[in-house]
PDB file of C-alpha atoms in Angstrom:
ATOM      1  CA  MET O1411    -150.786  87.009  48.288  1.00  0.00           C
ATOM      2  CA  LYS O1412    -147.374  85.427  48.070  1.00  0.00           C
ATOM      3  CA  GLN O1413    -144.324  87.780  47.573  1.00  0.00           C
ATOM      4  CA  ALA O1414    -143.590  86.228  44.158  1.00  0.00           C
ATOM      5  CA  ASP O1415    -147.314  86.639  43.023  1.00  0.00           C
ATOM      6  CA  ARG O1416    -147.256  90.406  44.077  1.00  0.00           C
ATOM      7  CA  PHE O1417    -144.049  91.034  42.203  1.00  0.00           C
ATOM      8  CA  ASN O1418    -145.447  89.358  39.057  1.00  0.00           C
ATOM      9  CA  LEU O1419    -148.646  91.396  39.329  1.00  0.00           C
ATOM     10  CA  GLU O1420    -146.629  94.406  39.640  1.00  0.00           C
ATOM     11  CA  ILE O1421    -144.251  93.794  36.581  1.00  0.00           C
ATOM     12  CA  ALA O1422    -147.489  92.802  34.623  1.00  0.00           C
ATOM     13  CA  GLU O1423    -149.073  96.144  35.472  1.00  0.00           C
ATOM     14  CA  PHE O1424    -146.005  97.933  34.287  1.00  0.00           C
ATOM     15  CA  LEU O1425    -145.712  96.027  31.083  1.00  0.00           C
ATOM     16  CA  ALA O1426    -149.468  96.146  30.109  1.00  0.00           C
ATOM     17  CA  PRO O1427    -149.700  99.668  28.849  1.00  0.00           C
ATOM     18  CA  ILE O1428    -146.578  99.143  26.923  1.00  0.00           C
ATOM     19  CA  ALA O1429    -147.828  96.125  25.333  1.00  0.00           C
ATOM     20  CA  SER O1430    -151.132  97.940  24.597  1.00  0.00           C
ATOM     21  CA  GLN O1431    -149.254 100.934  22.933  1.00  0.00           C
ATOM     22  CA  TYR O1432    -146.931  98.587  20.984  1.00  0.00           C
ATOM     23  CA  PRO O1433    -148.870  95.427  20.379  1.00  0.00           C
ATOM     24  CA  ASN O1434    -146.858  94.555  17.399  1.00  0.00           C
ATOM     25  CA  ARG O1435    -143.953  92.452  18.494  1.00  0.00           C
ATOM     26  CA  SER O1436    -141.700  93.502  15.637  1.00  0.00           C
ATOM     27  CA  GLU O1437    -141.735  97.131  17.004  1.00  0.00           C
ATOM     28  CA  VAL O1438    -140.325  95.999  20.312  1.00  0.00           C
ATOM     29  CA  SER O1439    -136.577  95.483  21.081  1.00  0.00           C
ATOM     30  CA  PHE O1440    -135.025  94.137  24.216  1.00  0.00           C
ATOM     31  CA  VAL O1441    -131.519  95.061  25.205  1.00  0.00           C
ATOM     32  CA  CYS O1442    -130.550  92.636  28.005  1.00  0.00           C
ATOM     33  CA  ILE O1443    -127.470  93.737  29.611  1.00  0.00           C
ATOM     34  CA  GLY O1444    -124.921  91.639  31.459  1.00  0.00           C
ATOM     35  CA  THR O1445    -122.367  88.888  30.952  1.00  0.00           C
ATOM     36  CA  ASP O1446    -122.347  85.250  31.112  1.00  0.00           C
ATOM     37  CA  ARG O1447    -119.147  85.355  33.342  1.00  0.00           C
ATOM     38  CA  SER O1448    -120.837  86.489  36.472  1.00  0.00           C
ATOM     39  CA  THR O1449    -123.655  84.808  38.427  1.00  0.00           C
ATOM     40  CA  GLY O1450    -125.384  88.116  39.334  1.00  0.00           C
ATOM     41  CA  ASP O1451    -124.680  89.927  36.079  1.00  0.00           C
ATOM     42  CA  CYS O1452    -126.212  87.018  34.040  1.00  0.00           C
ATOM     43  CA  PHE O1453    -129.722  88.122  34.725  1.00  0.00           C
ATOM     44  CA  GLY O1454    -129.910  90.160  31.570  1.00  0.00           C
ATOM     45  CA  PRO O1455    -128.545  87.475  29.185  1.00  0.00           C
ATOM     46  CA  LEU O1456    -130.662  84.854  30.891  1.00  0.00           C
ATOM     47  CA  VAL O1457    -133.911  86.798  30.298  1.00  0.00           C
ATOM     48  CA  GLY O1458    -132.541  87.396  26.635  1.00  0.00           C
ATOM     49  CA  THR O1459    -132.146  83.806  26.136  1.00  0.00           C
ATOM     50  CA  LEU O1460    -135.648  83.089  27.417  1.00  0.00           C
ATOM     51  CA  LEU O1461    -136.993  85.802  25.226  1.00  0.00           C
ATOM     52  CA  ARG O1462    -135.426  84.405  22.177  1.00  0.00           C
ATOM     53  CA  GLU O1463    -136.963  80.982  23.043  1.00  0.00           C
ATOM     54  CA  GLN O1464    -140.380  82.618  23.277  1.00  0.00           C
ATOM     55  CA  GLY O1465    -139.818  83.753  19.546  1.00  0.00           C
ATOM     56  CA  TRP O1466    -138.942  87.420  20.054  1.00  0.00           C
ATOM     57  CA  GLU O1467    -137.053  88.677  17.151  1.00  0.00           C
ATOM     58  CA  HIS O1468    -135.308  91.658  18.406  1.00  0.00           C
ATOM     59  CA  VAL O1469    -133.313  90.620  21.387  1.00  0.00           C
ATOM     60  CA  ILE O1470    -129.898  92.061  22.171  1.00  0.00           C
ATOM     61  CA  GLY O1471    -128.024  90.235  24.811  1.00  0.00           C
ATOM     62  CA  THR O1472    -128.264  86.251  25.470  1.00  0.00           C
ATOM     63  CA  MET O1473    -126.095  83.853  27.080  1.00  0.00           C
ATOM     64  CA  GLU O1474    -124.774  82.971  23.680  1.00  0.00           C
ATOM     65  CA  GLN O1475    -124.162  86.565  22.756  1.00  0.00           C
ATOM     66  CA  PRO O1476    -124.118  88.737  25.964  1.00  0.00           C
ATOM     67  CA  CYS O1477    -124.423  92.530  25.814  1.00  0.00           C
ATOM     68  CA  ASP O1478    -121.622  93.341  28.326  1.00  0.00           C
ATOM     69  CA  ALA O1479    -120.111  96.565  29.011  1.00  0.00           C
ATOM     70  CA  TYR O1480    -118.064  96.518  25.872  1.00  0.00           C
ATOM     71  CA  ALA O1481    -121.110  95.860  23.702  1.00  0.00           C
ATOM     72  CA  VAL O1482    -123.565  98.481  25.164  1.00  0.00           C
ATOM     73  CA  GLU O1483    -122.674 101.184  22.885  1.00  0.00           C
ATOM     74  CA  GLN O1484    -123.228  99.001  19.745  1.00  0.00           C
ATOM     75  CA  ALA O1485    -126.417  97.667  21.151  1.00  0.00           C
ATOM     76  CA  VAL O1486    -127.855 101.171  21.649  1.00  0.00           C
ATOM     77  CA  LEU O1487    -127.071 101.910  17.863  1.00  0.00           C
ATOM     78  CA  MET O1488    -128.726  98.665  16.903  1.00  0.00           C
ATOM     79  CA  ALA O1489    -131.932  99.219  18.870  1.00  0.00           C
ATOM     80  CA  GLU O1490    -132.364 102.798  18.043  1.00  0.00           C
ATOM     81  CA  ASN O1491    -134.684 102.124  15.024  1.00  0.00           C
ATOM     82  CA  ARG O1492    -137.202 100.144  17.053  1.00  0.00           C
ATOM     83  CA  ALA O1493    -140.406 101.905  18.169  1.00  0.00           C
ATOM     84  CA  VAL O1494    -139.714 100.940  21.766  1.00  0.00           C
ATOM     85  CA  VAL O1495    -136.666  99.652  23.537  1.00  0.00           C
ATOM     86  CA  ILE O1496    -137.072  97.791  26.921  1.00  0.00           C
ATOM     87  CA  ALA O1497    -133.617  97.651  28.604  1.00  0.00           C
ATOM     88  CA  ILE O1498    -133.195  94.806  31.223  1.00  0.00           C
ATOM     89  CA  ASP O1499    -130.191  94.448  33.657  1.00  0.00           C
ATOM     90  CA  ALA O1500    -129.300  93.130  37.082  1.00  0.00           C
ATOM     91  CA  CYS O1501    -128.739  95.639  40.003  1.00  0.00           C
ATOM     92  CA  LEU O1502    -127.932  95.670  43.624  1.00  0.00           C
ATOM     93  CA  GLY O1503    -130.264  97.243  46.195  1.00  0.00           C
ATOM     94  CA  LYS O1504    -131.528  97.137  49.711  1.00  0.00           C
ATOM     95  CA  PRO O1505    -131.653  93.808  51.384  1.00  0.00           C
ATOM     96  CA  GLN O1506    -135.377  93.836  51.596  1.00  0.00           C
ATOM     97  CA  SER O1507    -135.597  94.512  47.871  1.00  0.00           C
ATOM     98  CA  VAL O1508    -133.603  91.469  46.743  1.00  0.00           C
ATOM     99  CA  GLY O1509    -135.767  89.409  44.357  1.00  0.00           C
ATOM    100  CA  THR O1510    -137.818  92.347  43.277  1.00  0.00           C
ATOM    101  CA  PHE O1511    -137.887  94.231  39.936  1.00  0.00           C
ATOM    102  CA  LEU O1512    -137.329  98.079  39.553  1.00  0.00           C
ATOM    103  CA  ALA O1513    -139.293  99.210  36.499  1.00  0.00           C
ATOM    104  CA  MET O1514    -139.763 102.628  35.176  1.00  0.00           C
ATOM    105  CA  SER O1515    -140.276 104.776  32.018  1.00  0.00           C
ATOM    106  CA  GLY O1516    -136.896 106.113  30.791  1.00  0.00           C
ATOM    107  CA  PRO O1517    -133.585 104.565  30.100  1.00  0.00           C
ATOM    108  CA  LEU O1518    -131.411 102.480  32.269  1.00  0.00           C
ATOM    109  CA  GLN O1519    -127.963 103.486  33.264  1.00  0.00           C
ATOM    110  CA  PRO O1520    -125.748 100.295  33.030  1.00  0.00           C
ATOM    111  CA  GLY O1521    -122.701  99.868  35.164  1.00  0.00           C
ATOM    112  CA  ALA O1522    -123.684 102.441  37.735  1.00  0.00           C
ATOM    113  CA  ALA O1523    -122.999 100.125  40.709  1.00  0.00           C
ATOM    114  CA  THR O1524    -119.617  99.395  39.608  1.00  0.00           C
ATOM    115  CA  GLY O1525    -118.733 103.083  38.701  1.00  0.00           C
ATOM    116  CA  ARG O1526    -118.678 102.381  34.761  1.00  0.00           C
ATOM    117  CA  ARG O1527    -119.743 105.305  32.564  1.00  0.00           C
ATOM    118  CA  LEU O1528    -121.896 103.673  29.865  1.00  0.00           C
ATOM    119  CA  PRO O1529    -124.645 105.216  27.725  1.00  0.00           C
ATOM    120  CA  PRO O1530    -128.252 105.109  28.872  1.00  0.00           C
ATOM    121  CA  VAL O1531    -130.244 102.437  27.027  1.00  0.00           C
ATOM    122  CA  GLY O1532    -134.062 102.020  26.513  1.00  0.00           C
ATOM    123  CA  HIS O1533    -137.426 103.874  26.507  1.00  0.00           C
ATOM    124  CA  TYR O1534    -138.374 101.730  29.356  1.00  0.00           C
ATOM    125  CA  SER O1535    -136.187  99.974  32.041  1.00  0.00           C
ATOM    126  CA  ILE O1536    -136.350  96.794  34.205  1.00  0.00           C
ATOM    127  CA  ALA O1537    -133.810  96.050  36.641  1.00  0.00           C
ATOM    128  CA  GLY O1538    -133.626  92.726  38.644  1.00  0.00           C
ATOM    129  CA  VAL O1539    -132.413  93.232  42.274  1.00  0.00           C
ATOM    130  CA  VAL O1540    -130.298  90.272  42.365  1.00  0.00           C
ATOM    131  CA  ASN O1541    -128.522  90.948  45.657  1.00  0.00           C
ATOM    132  CA  ALA O1542    -127.866  93.554  48.394  1.00  0.00           C
ATOM    133  CA  LEU O1543    -125.715  96.466  47.729  1.00  0.00           C
ATOM    134  CA  SER O1544    -122.475  96.162  49.628  1.00  0.00           C
ATOM    135  CA  HIS O1545    -119.132  98.145  49.941  1.00  0.00           C
ATOM    136  CA  LYS O1546    -117.611  95.775  47.365  1.00  0.00           C
ATOM    137  CA  PRO O1547    -120.338  95.578  44.633  1.00  0.00           C
ATOM    138  CA  TYR O1548    -118.086  93.732  42.131  1.00  0.00           C
ATOM    139  CA  ILE O1549    -117.645  90.944  44.476  1.00  0.00           C
ATOM    140  CA  THR O1550    -121.232  90.922  45.593  1.00  0.00           C
ATOM    141  CA  ILE O1551    -122.509  90.538  41.921  1.00  0.00           C
ATOM    142  CA  GLN O1552    -119.863  87.843  41.215  1.00  0.00           C
ATOM    143  CA  THR O1553    -121.001  85.722  44.266  1.00  0.00           C
ATOM    144  CA  THR O1554    -124.726  86.022  43.787  1.00  0.00           C
ATOM    145  CA  SER O1555    -126.854  82.804  43.714  1.00  0.00           C
ATOM    146  CA  LEU O1556    -127.322  81.551  40.125  1.00  0.00           C
ATOM    147  CA  TYR O1557    -130.297  79.712  41.227  1.00  0.00           C
ATOM    148  CA  HIS O1558    -131.992  82.860  42.512  1.00  0.00           C
ATOM    149  CA  VAL O1559    -130.978  84.758  39.280  1.00  0.00           C
ATOM    150  CA  MET O1560    -132.459  82.054  37.032  1.00  0.00           C
ATOM    151  CA  ARG O1561    -135.694  82.141  39.002  1.00  0.00           C
ATOM    152  CA  MET O1562    -135.890  85.918  38.555  1.00  0.00           C
ATOM    153  CA  ALA O1563    -135.146  85.690  34.723  1.00  0.00           C
ATOM    154  CA  GLU O1564    -138.062  83.072  34.416  1.00  0.00           C
ATOM    155  CA  GLN O1565    -140.399  85.342  36.291  1.00  0.00           C
ATOM    156  CA  LEU O1566    -139.711  88.265  34.112  1.00  0.00           C
ATOM    157  CA  ALA O1567    -139.716  86.323  30.904  1.00  0.00           C
ATOM    158  CA  ALA O1568    -143.111  84.863  32.021  1.00  0.00           C
ATOM    159  CA  ALA O1569    -144.481  88.416  32.647  1.00  0.00           C
ATOM    160  CA  ILE O1570    -143.270  89.512  29.239  1.00  0.00           C
ATOM    161  CA  ALA O1571    -144.985  86.446  27.547  1.00  0.00           C
ATOM    162  CA  GLN O1572    -148.275  87.366  29.370  1.00  0.00           C
ATOM    163  CA  ALA O1573    -148.195  90.977  28.291  1.00  0.00           C
ATOM    164  CA  TRP O1574    -147.621  90.234  24.665  1.00  0.00           C
ATOM    165  CA  PRO O1575    -149.740  87.015  23.824  1.00  0.00           C
ATOM    166  CA  GLY O1576    -148.380  84.915  20.947  1.00  0.00           C
ATOM    167  CA  SER O1577    -144.972  83.888  22.098  1.00  0.00           C
ATOM    168  CA  LYS O1578    -144.181  80.246  21.679  1.00  0.00           C
ATOM    169  CA  ARG O1579    -143.823  79.302  25.284  1.00  0.00           C
ATOM    170  CA  LEU O1580    -146.867  81.406  26.730  1.00  0.00           C
ATOM    171  CA  LEU O1581    -148.969  78.378  27.535  1.00  0.00           C
ATOM    172  CA  LYS O1582    -146.035  76.381  29.087  1.00  0.00           C
ATOM    173  CA  TRP O1583    -144.815  79.503  31.168  1.00  0.00           C
ATOM    174  CA  THR O1584    -148.348  80.244  32.448  1.00  0.00           C
ATOM    175  CA  GLU O1585    -148.785  76.624  33.510  1.00  0.00           C
ATOM    176  CA  GLU O1586    -145.459  76.407  35.093  1.00  0.00           C
ATOM    177  CA  GLU O1587    -146.123  79.748  37.027  1.00  0.00           C
ATOM    178  CA  ARG O1588    -149.252  78.284  38.489  1.00  0.00           C
ATOM    179  CA  VAL O1589    -147.571  75.255  39.547  1.00  0.00           C
ATOM    180  CA  TYR O1590    -144.365  77.089  40.966  1.00  0.00           C
ATOM    181  CA  PHE O1591    -146.244  79.971  42.521  1.00  0.00           C
ATOM    182  CA  GLY O1592    -149.275  78.187  43.837  1.00  0.00           C
TER     183      GLY O1592
END
């Protein structure tokens, strides 16, 4: 099995029980953390933009209106009335983990890699490991490959579309995924 296929399967397995418990898309909110001013940190806003294009109603953080460090507290307040909040952010990790997703039940702690103290976000968390952790995390996140981050955002958006059928782009994403990943 190709590495991309394995990661897609793992993220799909993580999302399936959430979608089963919350099948009504109007109960689900995504908080996609990051900025459009950094190639590595735009992972969240890229995912948010793709989710909006799929027809998701409750998405905070897109390329047009990012949910950066200054907007996280407001996003937490806006999302708190949703039945389930899924937080999405970029992170740095081990070199062998680059390109993978870290998914867990529980909130995400945004800004941890850069030492920022921001409120925890979400009932569930998905972090995309966009680059390897270094002694200068701010520079590393700034100089991450945009192409790589875009591919990861597309993978995650496709997995979300598969978990909650009915999105506008589900058939298109599924077909592209077959072609792109074999």
